């Protein structure tokens, strides 16, 4: 009946163990977020381990891409990166222990196995199965949290742990993230990796929020692009002006014109169109509007505050001005962000220059 007091349990230690194959698959990012959250909830530590025992699968720059993705998503790690390629001696020693106690056997080709599972290749290098188990023991991992694609590894790894004289930590498998069509999420679906999403202009905060929402799925879940898009819109709305402008590679005064963008790529496009518009030549009908605009703009402040920018547009509308022509003169396009935001974004001199040039 003696309950173990909570504080006598060892501190929680989890690990995230990607293979260095390039930008993180979104499913792996889900695993990373789940491990970080688990560590935070239990005041524990997250160890970053790079599973690079399989030289054939390693990609040049693969580890850097992963570190960059984790930083972009704001996923901290407390220890590491621990590289399996630098820990060969530990694995060999463990295999030797297993051989000594008769828990492993050496085959004719020199490879070593526990039951049907190879733990050392004929060339003496450790397989993922051995390296993963030895590291989980050596690094004092208390909980393994990983995708359910690793469920078949559980029993073999438990056997290997015992063979090398340990016990596997508690293992929690979470459901996988599938494509919207229910198939394994892959390049073909688009937005399959963190790098893809970054390039699509989905803010990091939106990706992180999406993965946090999925929590630790008990079953496989399908990627919901509409939800991701919604979170991207929310994340862009929540960005302070300066950050939104910087993300769109635009000067800060453009921020208000970028507010309607659904992705940062779109924000960049809107900014580019405002900063370097296609030249237009408008007919005489546009002259009264452009003249009136020029008068109003010349008489207003620089930079222009929101109220004054809105007042100029309102005044033009009240006198029946051709707002389409003004938009064309200022942006070279028929459509775009709210007109007052464009008026506010351009300095006085630039706005006057563009209206004069359009006539
Ligand atoms: N390196 C493995 C992977 O990327 C992780 C193995 C594990 O979590 O045990 O899927």
PDB file of N, CA and C in Angstrom, residues 23-31 73 177 185 191-194 197 207 210-211 223 228:
ATOM      1  N   UNK A  23      14.054  19.018 -44.538  1.00  0.00           N
ATOM      2  CA  UNK A  23      13.021  19.733 -43.792  1.00  0.00           C
ATOM      3  C   UNK A  23      12.034  18.749 -43.165  1.00  0.00           C
ATOM      4  N   UNK A  24      11.620  19.056 -41.948  1.00  0.00           N
ATOM      5  CA  UNK A  24      10.760  18.142 -41.180  1.00  0.00           C
ATOM      6  C   UNK A  24       9.437  17.880 -41.864  1.00  0.00           C
ATOM      7  N   UNK A  25       9.118  16.617 -41.999  1.00  0.00           N
ATOM      8  CA  UNK A  25       7.777  16.212 -42.400  1.00  0.00           C
ATOM      9  C   UNK A  25       6.824  16.749 -41.334  1.00  0.00           C
ATOM     10  N   UNK A  26       5.637  17.176 -41.759  1.00  0.00           N
ATOM     11  CA  UNK A  26       4.708  17.771 -40.803  1.00  0.00           C
ATOM     12  C   UNK A  26       4.337  16.790 -39.686  1.00  0.00           C
ATOM     13  N   UNK A  27       4.298  15.506 -40.028  1.00  0.00           N
ATOM     14  CA  UNK A  27       4.024  14.485 -39.016  1.00  0.00           C
ATOM     15  C   UNK A  27       5.122  14.432 -37.966  1.00  0.00           C
ATOM     16  N   UNK A  28       6.372  14.610 -38.391  1.00  0.00           N
ATOM     17  CA  UNK A  28       7.480  14.649 -37.433  1.00  0.00           C
ATOM     18  C   UNK A  28       7.420  15.919 -36.596  1.00  0.00           C
ATOM     19  N   UNK A  29       6.988  17.007 -37.224  1.00  0.00           N
ATOM     20  CA  UNK A  29       6.857  18.261 -36.470  1.00  0.00           C
ATOM     21  C   UNK A  29       5.803  18.090 -35.373  1.00  0.00           C
ATOM     22  N   UNK A  30       4.764  17.324 -35.695  1.00  0.00           N
ATOM     23  CA  UNK A  30       3.735  17.027 -34.688  1.00  0.00           C
ATOM     24  C   UNK A  30       4.362  16.287 -33.498  1.00  0.00           C
ATOM     25  N   UNK A  31       5.230  15.319 -33.802  1.00  0.00           N
ATOM     26  CA  UNK A  31       5.923  14.573 -32.744  1.00  0.00           C
ATOM     27  C   UNK A  31       6.794  15.513 -31.910  1.00  0.00           C
ATOM     28  N   UNK A  73       9.698  27.137 -35.729  1.00  0.00           N
ATOM     29  CA  UNK A  73       8.447  26.805 -35.034  1.00  0.00           C
ATOM     30  C   UNK A  73       8.490  27.176 -33.550  1.00  0.00           C
ATOM     31  N   UNK A 177      -0.319  11.925 -39.027  1.00  0.00           N
ATOM     32  CA  UNK A 177      -0.941  12.995 -39.790  1.00  0.00           C
ATOM     33  C   UNK A 177      -0.970  12.551 -41.258  1.00  0.00           C
ATOM     34  N   UNK A 185       0.832  11.343 -45.841  1.00  0.00           N
ATOM     35  CA  UNK A 185       1.135  12.711 -46.270  1.00  0.00           C
ATOM     36  C   UNK A 185       2.489  12.725 -46.982  1.00  0.00           C
ATOM     37  N   UNK A 191       2.241  21.162 -49.027  1.00  0.00           N
ATOM     38  CA  UNK A 191       2.365  21.384 -47.573  1.00  0.00           C
ATOM     39  C   UNK A 191       2.584  20.107 -46.746  1.00  0.00           C
ATOM     40  N   UNK A 192       3.574  19.293 -47.172  1.00  0.00           N
ATOM     41  CA  UNK A 192       3.873  18.072 -46.412  1.00  0.00           C
ATOM     42  C   UNK A 192       5.008  18.303 -45.425  1.00  0.00           C
ATOM     43  N   UNK A 193       5.814  19.319 -45.677  1.00  0.00           N
ATOM     44  CA  UNK A 193       6.932  19.573 -44.772  1.00  0.00           C
ATOM     45  C   UNK A 193       6.844  20.990 -44.228  1.00  0.00           C
ATOM     46  N   UNK A 194       7.569  21.205 -43.133  1.00  0.00           N
ATOM     47  CA  UNK A 194       7.604  22.535 -42.528  1.00  0.00           C
ATOM     48  C   UNK A 194       8.147  23.545 -43.544  1.00  0.00           C
ATOM     49  N   UNK A 197       5.474  24.690 -45.985  1.00  0.00           N
ATOM     50  CA  UNK A 197       4.542  25.658 -45.401  1.00  0.00           C
ATOM     51  C   UNK A 197       5.181  27.036 -45.296  1.00  0.00           C
ATOM     52  N   UNK A 207       1.388  27.406 -37.978  1.00  0.00           N
ATOM     53  CA  UNK A 207       1.760  25.988 -38.049  1.00  0.00           C
ATOM     54  C   UNK A 207       1.842  25.412 -36.640  1.00  0.00           C
ATOM     55  N   UNK A 210      -1.584  25.006 -35.199  1.00  0.00           N
ATOM     56  CA  UNK A 210      -2.265  23.857 -35.801  1.00  0.00           C
ATOM     57  C   UNK A 210      -1.795  22.556 -35.156  1.00  0.00           C
ATOM     58  N   UNK A 211      -0.490  22.427 -34.980  1.00  0.00           N
ATOM     59  CA  UNK A 211       0.060  21.201 -34.392  1.00  0.00           C
ATOM     60  C   UNK A 211      -0.330  21.084 -32.923  1.00  0.00           C
ATOM     61  N   UNK A 223      -4.843  15.979 -42.541  1.00  0.00           N
ATOM     62  CA  UNK A 223      -4.473  17.390 -42.585  1.00  0.00           C
ATOM     63  C   UNK A 223      -5.676  18.189 -43.075  1.00  0.00           C
ATOM     64  N   UNK A 228      -5.808  25.185 -41.360  1.00  0.00           N
ATOM     65  CA  UNK A 228      -4.466  25.775 -41.394  1.00  0.00           C
ATOM     66  C   UNK A 228      -4.543  27.188 -41.976  1.00  0.00           C
TER      67      UNK A 228
END
